[in-house]
mmCIF file of C-alpha atoms and ligand atoms in Angstrom:
data_model
loop_
_atom_site.group_PDB
_atom_site.id
_atom_site.type_symbol
_atom_site.label_atom_id
_atom_site.label_comp_id
_atom_site.label_asym_id
_atom_site.label_seq_id
_atom_site.Cartn_x
_atom_site.Cartn_y
_atom_site.Cartn_z
ATOM 1 C CA MET M 1 31.406 70.030 82.516
ATOM 2 C CA SER M 2 34.494 72.229 83.244
ATOM 3 C CA ARG M 3 35.140 75.143 80.930
ATOM 4 C CA SER M 4 38.715 75.627 79.831
ATOM 5 C CA PRO M 5 40.662 77.876 82.210
ATOM 6 C CA GLU M 6 42.086 81.001 80.562
ATOM 7 C CA THR M 7 45.715 80.759 81.600
ATOM 8 C CA ARG M 8 48.522 83.249 81.182
ATOM 9 C CA ILE M 9 52.083 82.001 81.422
ATOM 10 C CA ILE M 10 54.731 84.629 82.002
ATOM 11 C CA GLY M 11 58.013 83.361 80.543
ATOM 12 C CA GLY M 12 58.644 80.995 77.661
ATOM 13 C CA GLY M 13 61.672 79.055 78.859
ATOM 14 C CA VAL M 14 61.660 75.294 79.264
ATOM 15 C CA ILE M 15 59.456 75.623 82.352
ATOM 16 C CA GLY M 16 56.831 77.974 80.909
ATOM 17 C CA LEU M 17 56.692 76.131 77.578
ATOM 18 C CA SER M 18 56.382 72.694 79.197
ATOM 19 C CA ILE M 19 53.541 73.907 81.391
ATOM 20 C CA ALA M 20 51.867 75.609 78.408
ATOM 21 C CA TRP M 21 52.009 72.477 76.260
ATOM 22 C CA ARG M 22 50.719 70.204 79.019
ATOM 23 C CA LEU M 23 47.931 72.580 80.029
ATOM 24 C CA GLN M 24 46.688 73.265 76.521
ATOM 25 C CA SER M 25 46.729 69.528 75.758
ATOM 26 C CA ARG M 26 44.420 69.058 78.750
ATOM 27 C CA GLY M 27 41.909 71.582 77.516
ATOM 28 C CA ALA M 28 43.080 74.881 78.977
ATOM 29 C CA SER M 29 43.325 77.985 76.847
ATOM 30 C CA VAL M 30 46.901 79.202 77.225
ATOM 31 C CA THR M 31 48.771 82.356 76.248
ATOM 32 C CA VAL M 32 52.535 82.581 76.770
ATOM 33 C CA PHE M 33 54.058 86.035 77.218
ATOM 34 C CA ASP M 34 57.781 86.500 76.844
ATOM 35 C CA ALA M 35 59.905 89.599 77.243
ATOM 36 C CA ALA M 36 62.055 88.443 74.305
ATOM 37 C CA CYS M 37 61.619 85.479 71.967
ATOM 38 C CA VAL M 38 60.667 82.282 73.721
ATOM 39 C CA GLY M 39 63.514 79.920 74.521
ATOM 40 C CA SER M 40 66.215 82.595 74.642
ATOM 41 C CA GLY M 41 66.840 82.550 78.412
ATOM 42 C CA ALA M 42 68.744 80.089 80.605
ATOM 43 C CA SER M 43 67.078 77.141 78.895
ATOM 44 C CA TRP M 44 68.794 77.925 75.591
ATOM 45 C CA ALA M 45 72.162 78.130 77.357
ATOM 46 C CA ALA M 46 71.913 74.904 79.371
ATOM 47 C CA ALA M 47 74.218 71.940 78.873
ATOM 48 C CA GLY M 48 71.328 69.481 78.965
ATOM 49 C CA MET M 49 72.495 67.029 81.602
ATOM 50 C CA LEU M 50 69.679 65.080 83.192
ATOM 51 C CA ALA M 51 71.817 63.982 86.047
ATOM 52 C CA PRO M 52 70.530 63.634 89.613
ATOM 53 C CA GLY M 53 73.849 61.868 90.302
ATOM 54 C CA GLY M 54 75.776 65.073 89.649
ATOM 55 C CA GLU M 55 73.444 67.332 91.592
ATOM 56 C CA PHE M 56 72.025 65.826 94.763
ATOM 57 C CA GLU M 57 74.078 64.756 97.756
ATOM 58 C CA GLU M 58 71.289 63.269 99.818
ATOM 59 C CA HIS M 59 67.567 62.673 100.011
ATOM 60 C CA SER M 60 65.312 65.741 99.730
ATOM 61 C CA PHE M 61 62.000 66.699 98.205
ATOM 62 C CA TRP M 62 63.884 67.901 95.130
ATOM 63 C CA SER M 63 66.081 64.807 94.775
ATOM 64 C CA GLU M 64 62.867 62.787 94.617
ATOM 65 C CA ALA M 65 61.353 65.205 92.125
ATOM 66 C CA ALA M 66 64.503 64.944 90.004
ATOM 67 C CA ILE M 67 64.417 61.149 89.988
ATOM 68 C CA ARG M 68 60.747 61.200 89.020
ATOM 69 C CA SER M 69 61.343 63.771 86.319
ATOM 70 C CA LEU M 70 64.208 61.730 84.879
ATOM 71 C CA LYS M 71 61.919 58.694 84.736
ATOM 72 C CA GLN M 72 59.321 60.790 82.899
ATOM 73 C CA TYR M 73 61.834 61.934 80.272
ATOM 74 C CA PRO M 74 61.577 59.087 77.711
ATOM 75 C CA ASP M 75 57.774 59.506 77.489
ATOM 76 C CA PHE M 76 58.032 63.301 77.613
ATOM 77 C CA VAL M 77 60.459 63.315 74.686
ATOM 78 C CA GLY M 78 58.519 60.640 72.771
ATOM 79 C CA GLN M 79 55.229 62.513 73.097
ATOM 80 C CA LEU M 80 56.882 65.800 72.199
ATOM 81 C CA GLU M 81 58.510 64.351 69.101
ATOM 82 C CA GLU M 82 55.157 63.032 67.984
ATOM 83 C CA ALA M 83 53.281 66.244 68.778
ATOM 84 C CA SER M 84 55.879 68.506 67.154
ATOM 85 C CA GLY M 85 57.030 66.333 64.252
ATOM 86 C CA THR M 86 60.639 67.153 65.174
ATOM 87 C CA SER M 87 63.365 64.976 66.639
ATOM 88 C CA ILE M 88 65.149 65.572 69.928
ATOM 89 C CA ASP M 89 68.656 64.429 70.769
ATOM 90 C CA PHE M 90 68.024 62.519 74.017
ATOM 91 C CA ARG M 91 70.231 59.689 75.292
ATOM 92 C CA VAL M 92 70.482 57.730 78.512
ATOM 93 C CA CYS M 93 74.261 57.673 78.364
ATOM 94 C CA GLY M 94 75.380 57.301 81.990
ATOM 95 C CA ALA M 95 77.969 59.444 83.740
ATOM 96 C CA PHE M 96 81.423 58.939 85.227
ATOM 97 C CA GLU M 97 82.421 60.863 88.342
ATOM 98 C CA LEU M 98 86.227 60.818 88.604
ATOM 99 C CA ALA M 99 88.698 61.140 91.466
ATOM 100 C CA TYR M 100 92.353 62.072 91.019
ATOM 101 C CA SER M 101 93.456 61.797 94.652
ATOM 102 C CA GLU M 102 92.726 59.557 97.615
ATOM 103 C CA ALA M 103 90.807 62.393 99.307
ATOM 104 C CA GLU M 104 88.639 62.823 96.205
ATOM 105 C CA ALA M 105 88.078 59.075 95.985
ATOM 106 C CA LEU M 106 86.833 58.969 99.580
ATOM 107 C CA ARG M 107 84.602 61.960 98.880
ATOM 108 C CA ILE M 108 82.912 60.524 95.785
ATOM 109 C CA GLN M 109 82.417 57.159 97.479
ATOM 110 C CA ALA M 110 80.857 58.727 100.592
ATOM 111 C CA ARG M 111 78.632 60.814 98.364
ATOM 112 C CA ALA M 112 77.588 57.743 96.368
ATOM 113 C CA ALA M 113 76.646 55.967 99.612
ATOM 114 C CA SER M 114 74.517 58.913 100.710
ATOM 115 C CA GLN M 115 72.927 59.151 97.248
ATOM 116 C CA ASP M 116 72.145 55.447 97.323
ATOM 117 C CA THR M 117 69.855 55.983 100.331
ATOM 118 C CA ALA M 118 68.139 58.718 98.276
ATOM 119 C CA GLY M 119 67.480 56.299 95.406
ATOM 120 C CA ILE M 120 70.276 57.564 93.147
ATOM 121 C CA TYR M 121 72.054 54.413 92.032
ATOM 122 C CA SER M 122 75.746 54.281 91.086
ATOM 123 C CA GLU M 123 78.507 51.700 91.053
ATOM 124 C CA GLN M 124 82.288 51.735 91.344
ATOM 125 C CA PHE M 125 84.049 51.446 87.991
ATOM 126 C CA PRO M 126 87.738 50.801 87.215
ATOM 127 C CA ALA M 127 89.107 54.315 86.583
ATOM 128 C CA SER M 128 91.700 53.003 84.128
ATOM 129 C CA ARG M 129 88.875 51.821 81.844
ATOM 130 C CA VAL M 130 87.105 55.193 81.522
ATOM 131 C CA PRO M 131 87.787 56.113 77.878
ATOM 132 C CA GLY M 132 89.534 59.303 76.780
ATOM 133 C CA ILE M 133 90.455 60.764 80.177
ATOM 134 C CA ARG M 134 93.816 62.003 81.454
ATOM 135 C CA THR M 135 95.741 59.208 83.131
ATOM 136 C CA GLY M 136 96.135 59.177 86.897
ATOM 137 C CA ALA M 137 92.485 58.835 87.953
ATOM 138 C CA CYS M 138 92.408 56.672 91.062
ATOM 139 C CA ALA M 139 88.639 56.047 91.308
ATOM 140 C CA ALA M 140 85.492 56.352 89.247
ATOM 141 C CA GLN M 141 81.826 56.106 90.119
ATOM 142 C CA TYR M 142 79.407 55.233 87.305
ATOM 143 C CA TYR M 143 75.803 56.537 87.245
ATOM 144 C CA PRO M 144 74.060 54.405 84.596
ATOM 145 C CA TYR M 145 70.765 56.331 84.523
ATOM 146 C CA ASP M 146 72.113 59.859 83.989
ATOM 147 C CA ALA M 147 71.123 61.175 80.560
ATOM 148 C CA VAL M 148 71.533 64.115 78.186
ATOM 149 C CA VAL M 149 69.117 66.093 76.045
ATOM 150 C CA ASN M 150 69.810 68.921 73.624
ATOM 151 C CA PRO M 151 67.935 71.849 75.259
ATOM 152 C CA ARG M 152 67.665 73.825 72.014
ATOM 153 C CA GLU M 153 65.950 70.948 70.232
ATOM 154 C CA LEU M 154 63.742 70.487 73.268
ATOM 155 C CA LEU M 155 62.699 74.160 73.217
ATOM 156 C CA TYR M 156 61.981 74.080 69.490
ATOM 157 C CA ALA M 157 59.854 70.964 69.892
ATOM 158 C CA LEU M 158 58.024 72.440 72.878
ATOM 159 C CA LYS M 159 57.187 75.655 71.043
ATOM 160 C CA THR M 160 56.066 73.755 67.927
ATOM 161 C CA ALA M 161 53.969 71.257 69.900
ATOM 162 C CA ALA M 162 52.420 74.030 71.995
ATOM 163 C CA GLN M 163 51.600 76.058 68.887
ATOM 164 C CA ARG M 164 50.042 73.025 67.192
ATOM 165 C CA ALA M 165 47.946 72.397 70.304
ATOM 166 C CA GLY M 166 46.643 75.972 70.124
ATOM 167 C CA VAL M 167 48.815 77.888 72.609
ATOM 168 C CA LYS M 168 49.015 81.589 71.718
ATOM 169 C CA PHE M 169 52.353 83.407 71.914
ATOM 170 C CA ARG M 170 52.994 87.052 72.728
ATOM 171 C CA GLU M 171 56.733 87.467 72.237
ATOM 172 C CA TYR M 172 58.635 90.694 72.957
ATOM 173 C CA ASN M 173 55.795 91.414 75.341
ATOM 174 C CA PRO M 174 57.069 91.664 78.924
ATOM 175 C CA VAL M 175 54.546 91.403 81.720
ATOM 176 C CA ARG M 176 55.678 93.888 84.331
ATOM 177 C CA GLN M 177 52.749 93.686 86.678
ATOM 178 C CA ILE M 178 49.978 91.323 87.714
ATOM 179 C CA ALA M 179 46.879 93.326 88.459
ATOM 180 C CA ALA M 180 44.712 92.476 91.455
ATOM 181 C CA ASN M 181 41.650 92.281 89.179
ATOM 182 C CA ASP M 182 43.379 90.005 86.708
ATOM 183 C CA PRO M 183 40.987 88.648 84.033
ATOM 184 C CA TYR M 184 42.755 85.247 83.850
ATOM 185 C CA ASP M 185 41.585 82.128 85.689
ATOM 186 C CA ALA M 186 45.230 81.322 86.330
ATOM 187 C CA THR M 187 48.544 83.115 85.921
ATOM 188 C CA VAL M 188 51.838 81.226 86.096
ATOM 189 C CA ILE M 189 55.026 83.146 86.815
ATOM 190 C CA ALA M 190 57.756 81.187 85.021
ATOM 191 C CA ALA M 191 60.134 83.989 84.107
ATOM 192 C CA GLY M 192 63.301 82.285 85.354
ATOM 193 C CA ALA M 193 65.828 84.656 86.927
ATOM 194 C CA TRP M 194 63.506 87.616 86.262
ATOM 195 C CA SER M 195 60.491 86.188 88.111
ATOM 196 C CA SER M 196 60.604 88.180 91.323
ATOM 197 C CA ALA M 197 61.014 91.450 89.392
ATOM 198 C CA ILE M 198 57.394 91.141 88.275
ATOM 199 C CA ASP M 199 55.181 93.394 90.324
ATOM 200 C CA SER M 200 52.510 91.245 91.883
ATOM 201 C CA PRO M 201 49.736 91.831 94.408
ATOM 202 C CA VAL M 202 50.942 88.730 96.274
ATOM 203 C CA LEU M 203 54.291 88.321 97.977
ATOM 204 C CA ILE M 204 56.564 85.908 96.093
ATOM 205 C CA PRO M 205 60.019 84.479 96.920
ATOM 206 C CA GLU M 206 63.093 86.242 95.549
ATOM 207 C CA THR M 207 65.039 84.870 92.633
ATOM 208 C CA LYS M 208 68.439 86.028 91.427
ATOM 209 C CA PRO M 209 70.580 85.313 88.367
ATOM 210 C CA VAL M 210 73.707 83.142 88.636
ATOM 211 C CA ARG M 211 75.644 83.326 85.399
ATOM 212 C CA GLY M 212 77.212 80.236 83.872
ATOM 213 C CA HIS M 213 79.465 79.915 80.795
ATOM 214 C CA LEU M 214 79.819 76.824 78.611
ATOM 215 C CA VAL M 215 82.119 76.007 75.694
ATOM 216 C CA ALA M 216 81.698 73.578 72.789
ATOM 217 C CA PHE M 217 84.219 71.737 70.647
ATOM 218 C CA ASP M 218 83.216 70.580 67.175
ATOM 219 C CA GLU M 219 83.580 67.134 65.587
ATOM 220 C CA TYR M 220 85.021 64.855 68.207
ATOM 221 C CA ALA M 221 83.675 61.409 67.407
ATOM 222 C CA GLY M 222 84.115 58.695 70.012
ATOM 223 C CA LEU M 223 84.705 61.019 72.965
ATOM 224 C CA CYS M 224 82.411 61.350 75.985
ATOM 225 C CA ASP M 225 79.902 58.652 75.098
ATOM 226 C CA SER M 226 79.008 59.024 78.764
ATOM 227 C CA ILE M 227 79.062 62.299 80.702
ATOM 228 C CA VAL M 228 82.447 62.836 82.378
ATOM 229 C CA ARG M 229 82.612 64.842 85.612
ATOM 230 C CA HIS M 230 85.498 65.875 87.786
ATOM 231 C CA ASP M 231 85.277 68.524 90.477
ATOM 232 C CA HIS M 232 83.574 71.577 88.847
ATOM 233 C CA THR M 233 84.190 70.414 85.276
ATOM 234 C CA TYR M 234 81.874 68.293 83.177
ATOM 235 C CA LEU M 235 81.759 67.197 79.550
ATOM 236 C CA LEU M 236 79.068 65.617 77.447
ATOM 237 C CA ARG M 237 78.503 64.827 73.800
ATOM 238 C CA ARG M 238 75.647 66.050 71.649
ATOM 239 C CA ALA M 239 74.590 64.551 68.323
ATOM 240 C CA GLY M 240 76.916 65.679 65.547
ATOM 241 C CA ASN M 241 79.911 64.900 67.781
ATOM 242 C CA ILE M 242 79.832 68.248 69.536
ATOM 243 C CA ILE M 243 81.414 68.137 72.981
ATOM 244 C CA VAL M 244 79.994 70.603 75.492
ATOM 245 C CA ALA M 245 82.053 71.482 78.572
ATOM 246 C CA GLY M 246 81.147 73.486 81.652
ATOM 247 C CA SER M 247 80.953 75.431 83.634
ATOM 248 C CA SER M 248 81.235 78.539 85.816
ATOM 249 C CA THR M 249 79.212 79.991 88.668
ATOM 250 C CA GLU M 250 79.272 83.802 88.631
ATOM 251 C CA GLU M 251 77.377 86.480 90.515
ATOM 252 C CA ALA M 252 77.280 89.122 87.790
ATOM 253 C CA GLY M 253 73.717 90.378 87.992
ATOM 254 C CA PHE M 254 71.883 90.339 84.665
ATOM 255 C CA GLU M 255 75.069 91.037 82.653
ATOM 256 C CA ARG M 256 75.414 88.553 79.781
ATOM 257 C CA THR M 257 78.509 89.834 77.980
ATOM 258 C CA LEU M 258 80.801 86.879 77.262
ATOM 259 C CA ASP M 259 83.827 86.724 79.524
ATOM 260 C CA GLY M 260 86.687 85.341 77.421
ATOM 261 C CA CYS M 261 88.818 84.512 80.481
ATOM 262 C CA VAL M 262 86.062 82.418 82.055
ATOM 263 C CA ALA M 263 85.482 80.585 78.758
ATOM 264 C CA ALA M 264 89.234 79.981 78.296
ATOM 265 C CA ASN M 265 89.434 78.584 81.814
ATOM 266 C CA ILE M 266 86.642 76.088 81.088
ATOM 267 C CA ALA M 267 88.289 75.086 77.786
ATOM 268 C CA ARG M 268 91.602 74.548 79.594
ATOM 269 C CA ARG M 269 89.949 72.419 82.304
ATOM 270 C CA ALA M 270 88.192 70.394 79.601
ATOM 271 C CA GLY M 271 91.523 69.808 77.828
ATOM 272 C CA ASP M 272 93.154 68.787 81.114
ATOM 273 C CA LEU M 273 90.483 66.178 81.666
ATOM 274 C CA ILE M 274 90.133 64.957 78.053
ATOM 275 C CA PRO M 275 93.589 65.477 76.490
ATOM 276 C CA ALA M 276 92.277 65.066 72.906
ATOM 277 C CA LEU M 277 90.549 68.450 73.346
ATOM 278 C CA ALA M 278 93.582 70.363 74.624
ATOM 279 C CA GLY M 279 94.327 73.426 72.502
ATOM 280 C CA SER M 280 91.281 72.888 70.240
ATOM 281 C CA ASN M 281 89.097 75.714 68.965
ATOM 282 C CA TYR M 282 85.871 76.263 70.811
ATOM 283 C CA VAL M 283 82.830 78.496 70.893
ATOM 284 C CA ALA M 284 81.417 79.867 74.143
ATOM 285 C CA TRP M 285 78.107 81.180 75.445
ATOM 286 C CA ASN M 286 76.482 81.908 78.768
ATOM 287 C CA GLY M 287 73.124 82.092 80.513
ATOM 288 C CA LEU M 288 71.532 83.157 83.775
ATOM 289 C CA ARG M 289 70.475 80.349 86.072
ATOM 290 C CA PRO M 290 67.428 81.253 88.159
ATOM 291 C CA ALA M 291 68.482 80.802 91.794
ATOM 292 C CA SER M 292 66.317 81.087 94.848
ATOM 293 C CA ASP M 293 67.387 80.743 98.483
ATOM 294 C CA SER M 294 64.643 78.263 99.190
ATOM 295 C CA GLY M 295 65.347 76.063 96.125
ATOM 296 C CA PRO M 296 62.903 75.732 93.238
ATOM 297 C CA VAL M 297 59.608 77.503 93.801
ATOM 298 C CA MET M 298 56.656 75.489 92.605
ATOM 299 C CA GLN M 299 53.384 76.310 94.276
ATOM 300 C CA ARG M 300 50.107 78.180 94.149
ATOM 301 C CA VAL M 301 50.132 81.435 96.064
ATOM 302 C CA GLU M 302 47.541 80.738 98.707
ATOM 303 C CA GLY M 303 44.236 82.460 98.208
ATOM 304 C CA SER M 304 45.125 83.683 94.718
ATOM 305 C CA ASN M 305 44.999 82.492 91.121
ATOM 306 C CA VAL M 306 48.778 82.889 90.772
ATOM 307 C CA TRP M 307 51.083 79.889 90.453
ATOM 308 C CA LEU M 308 54.863 80.088 90.779
ATOM 309 C CA ALA M 309 57.253 77.933 88.762
ATOM 310 C CA TYR M 310 60.791 79.272 88.917
ATOM 311 C CA GLY M 311 64.121 79.073 90.718
ATOM 312 C CA HIS M 312 65.153 75.731 89.196
ATOM 313 C CA TYR M 313 68.788 76.902 89.264
ATOM 314 C CA ARG M 314 71.009 74.136 87.783
ATOM 315 C CA ASN M 315 68.204 71.664 87.134
ATOM 316 C CA GLY M 316 65.438 73.300 85.136
ATOM 317 C CA ILE M 317 65.894 71.082 82.092
ATOM 318 C CA LEU M 318 65.870 67.983 84.286
ATOM 319 C CA LEU M 319 62.852 69.140 86.316
ATOM 320 C CA ALA M 320 60.718 70.373 83.398
ATOM 321 C CA PRO M 321 58.509 67.268 82.954
ATOM 322 C CA TYR M 322 57.801 67.017 86.686
ATOM 323 C CA THR M 323 57.123 70.751 87.055
ATOM 324 C CA ALA M 324 54.814 70.817 84.031
ATOM 325 C CA GLU M 325 52.836 67.810 85.195
ATOM 326 C CA THR M 326 52.443 69.137 88.731
ATOM 327 C CA ILE M 327 51.439 72.700 87.828
ATOM 328 C CA ALA M 328 49.121 71.574 85.009
ATOM 329 C CA ASP M 329 47.389 69.094 87.354
ATOM 330 C CA GLU M 330 46.905 71.751 90.018
ATOM 331 C CA ILE M 331 45.483 74.341 87.644
ATOM 332 C CA MET M 332 43.073 71.864 86.055
ATOM 333 C CA GLN M 333 41.968 70.631 89.484
ATOM 334 C CA ALA M 334 41.492 74.167 90.782
ATOM 335 C CA ASN M 335 39.425 74.937 87.710
ATOM 336 C CA SER M 336 37.196 71.908 88.099
ATOM 337 C CA ARG M 337 36.609 72.791 91.767
ATOM 338 C CA MET M 338 35.729 76.326 90.692
ATOM 339 C CA ASP M 339 33.157 74.931 88.254
ATOM 340 C CA SER M 340 31.606 72.294 90.455
ATOM 341 C CA PRO M 341 28.855 73.669 92.668
ATOM 342 C CA SER M 342 29.794 74.167 96.314
ATOM 343 C CA PRO M 343 28.357 71.590 98.771
ATOM 344 C CA ALA M 344 25.887 74.244 100.021
ATOM 345 C CA ALA M 345 24.774 75.058 96.484
ATOM 346 C CA ARG M 346 24.283 71.374 95.726
ATOM 347 C CA LEU M 347 21.921 71.044 98.709
ATOM 348 C CA ARG M 348 19.649 73.801 97.463
HETATM 349 C C1 FAD A 401 75.474 77.417 81.751
HETATM 350 C C2 FAD A 401 74.246 76.691 82.218
HETATM 351 C C3 FAD A 401 74.211 75.311 82.197
HETATM 352 C C4 FAD A 401 73.076 74.631 82.631
HETATM 353 N N1 FAD A 401 73.045 73.268 82.535
HETATM 354 C C5 FAD A 401 71.934 72.590 82.918
HETATM 355 C C6 FAD A 401 71.866 71.197 82.776
HETATM 356 O O1 FAD A 401 72.807 70.562 82.298
HETATM 357 N N2 FAD A 401 70.733 70.545 83.196
HETATM 358 C C7 FAD A 401 69.667 71.224 83.735
HETATM 359 O O2 FAD A 401 68.675 70.585 84.105
HETATM 360 N N3 FAD A 401 69.703 72.577 83.854
HETATM 361 C C8 FAD A 401 70.806 73.262 83.468
HETATM 362 N N4 FAD A 401 70.860 74.622 83.597
HETATM 363 C C9 FAD A 401 69.769 75.300 84.297
HETATM 364 C C10 FAD A 401 68.580 75.529 83.382
HETATM 365 O O3 FAD A 401 69.013 76.129 82.193
HETATM 366 C C11 FAD A 401 67.551 76.412 84.067
HETATM 367 O O4 FAD A 401 67.224 75.916 85.358
HETATM 368 C C12 FAD A 401 66.259 76.461 83.242
HETATM 369 O O5 FAD A 401 66.557 76.749 81.910
HETATM 370 C C13 FAD A 401 65.304 77.497 83.790
HETATM 371 O O6 FAD A 401 64.224 77.567 82.892
HETATM 372 P P1 FAD A 401 63.150 78.713 83.009
HETATM 373 O O7 FAD A 401 62.142 78.424 81.985
HETATM 374 O O8 FAD A 401 62.732 78.835 84.435
HETATM 375 O O9 FAD A 401 63.959 80.068 82.704
HETATM 376 P P2 FAD A 401 64.461 80.710 81.323
HETATM 377 O O10 FAD A 401 64.859 79.670 80.349
HETATM 378 O O11 FAD A 401 65.478 81.726 81.709
HETATM 379 O O12 FAD A 401 63.180 81.398 80.746
HETATM 380 C C14 FAD A 401 62.626 82.545 81.329
HETATM 381 C C15 FAD A 401 61.918 83.335 80.242
HETATM 382 O O13 FAD A 401 61.172 84.380 80.854
HETATM 383 C C16 FAD A 401 61.254 85.502 80.014
HETATM 384 N N5 FAD A 401 60.925 86.705 80.813
HETATM 385 C C17 FAD A 401 61.705 87.348 81.713
HETATM 386 N N6 FAD A 401 61.034 88.385 82.251
HETATM 387 C C18 FAD A 401 59.803 88.397 81.699
HETATM 388 C C19 FAD A 401 58.656 89.209 81.847
HETATM 389 N N7 FAD A 401 58.631 90.255 82.697
HETATM 390 N N8 FAD A 401 57.554 88.956 81.086
HETATM 391 C C20 FAD A 401 57.546 87.915 80.216
HETATM 392 N N9 FAD A 401 58.641 87.102 80.044
HETATM 393 C C21 FAD A 401 59.732 87.321 80.775
HETATM 394 C C22 FAD A 401 62.668 85.477 79.481
HETATM 395 O O14 FAD A 401 62.772 86.254 78.283
HETATM 396 C C23 FAD A 401 62.867 83.985 79.256
HETATM 397 O O15 FAD A 401 62.533 83.613 77.934
HETATM 398 C C24 FAD A 401 71.960 75.344 83.125
HETATM 399 C C25 FAD A 401 71.981 76.743 83.108
HETATM 400 C C26 FAD A 401 73.103 77.421 82.649
HETATM 401 C C27 FAD A 401 73.092 78.914 82.594
#
């Protein structure tokens, strides 16, 4: 029988917490270390779109992973709600991609055709029937399977479910170095934008922070039942009639001071697109997306007991179920191989 692998997870964002919960539920013994309190990184700041249609232009390994992860979401959320005893605002609400010029219309239609071959389904929709938007849209593409989740409720449920399953937490406890003679059976680096700053005996791909601001408007019933996207602006509705609008893409290192001009620009773009929001009060926040040149990093470092799970950039919330499943499977399999006698030993 396999013994439970002692696993250390470095980073308690959506990725680290999802892996921790899945692993502990499968019999591992997991400790999560976080430099701050868990769930205070990019995951807390995310909009919560689960939207392959807004993210992937064509077929790739990651477009497939995103589609699979989206399909896993209803069960993921259902199981989490049960395990945590909390509720999570999750809706398959669909998304509208809008065009306000002929050139934009051609672009979104060409993109939809390319996405179709990648398994991302969408259909043309009469732009004049998209509710709440500024007049003048000349085309709309509807993505019926795109969804939203409230990332903060997700994080709370993940931490609660993980704790109930027996995961141990070491908050305000940064791991700066992985020693070569590490006592853990497995270590997972899931420290988001900070991952490659951890000193490790194995070479790991670089990650860097890409800051993004969001704004939220309070109490707007009836708006944005579906996600609305145009160019670099998107809007979605959370429970409680809160409309979230994004976003920005800024290379500002690890600086997280709010930039009022960036937030005002997003609020203005949101008001341009949904006139009912123009001039309304808003609150703003930001977070650091973990970017990596090679795309998300999700692998075992060959010949070591270190797993990497970071660099999910704009799609960490979407990819969390898939990442957790994959990494948890690999660690449990590696552990059972470690425990089963080698073929030579079995012959003796
Ligand atoms: C504005 C914005 C909007 C976004 N919108 C979406 C969206 O709509 N949909 C979507 O799918 N994704 C979205 N994202 C991306 C998503 O938020 C990220 O991809 C995801 O949260 C990454 O999760 P993570 O767990 O890897 O990192 P994080 O959530 O950043 O967690 C990393 C954790 O590691 C900890 N840590 C750092 N260093 C150490 C250390 N040395 N030791 C221990 N712990 C450490 C940190 O304190 C932190 O808690 C958005 C991001 C931003 C900023």
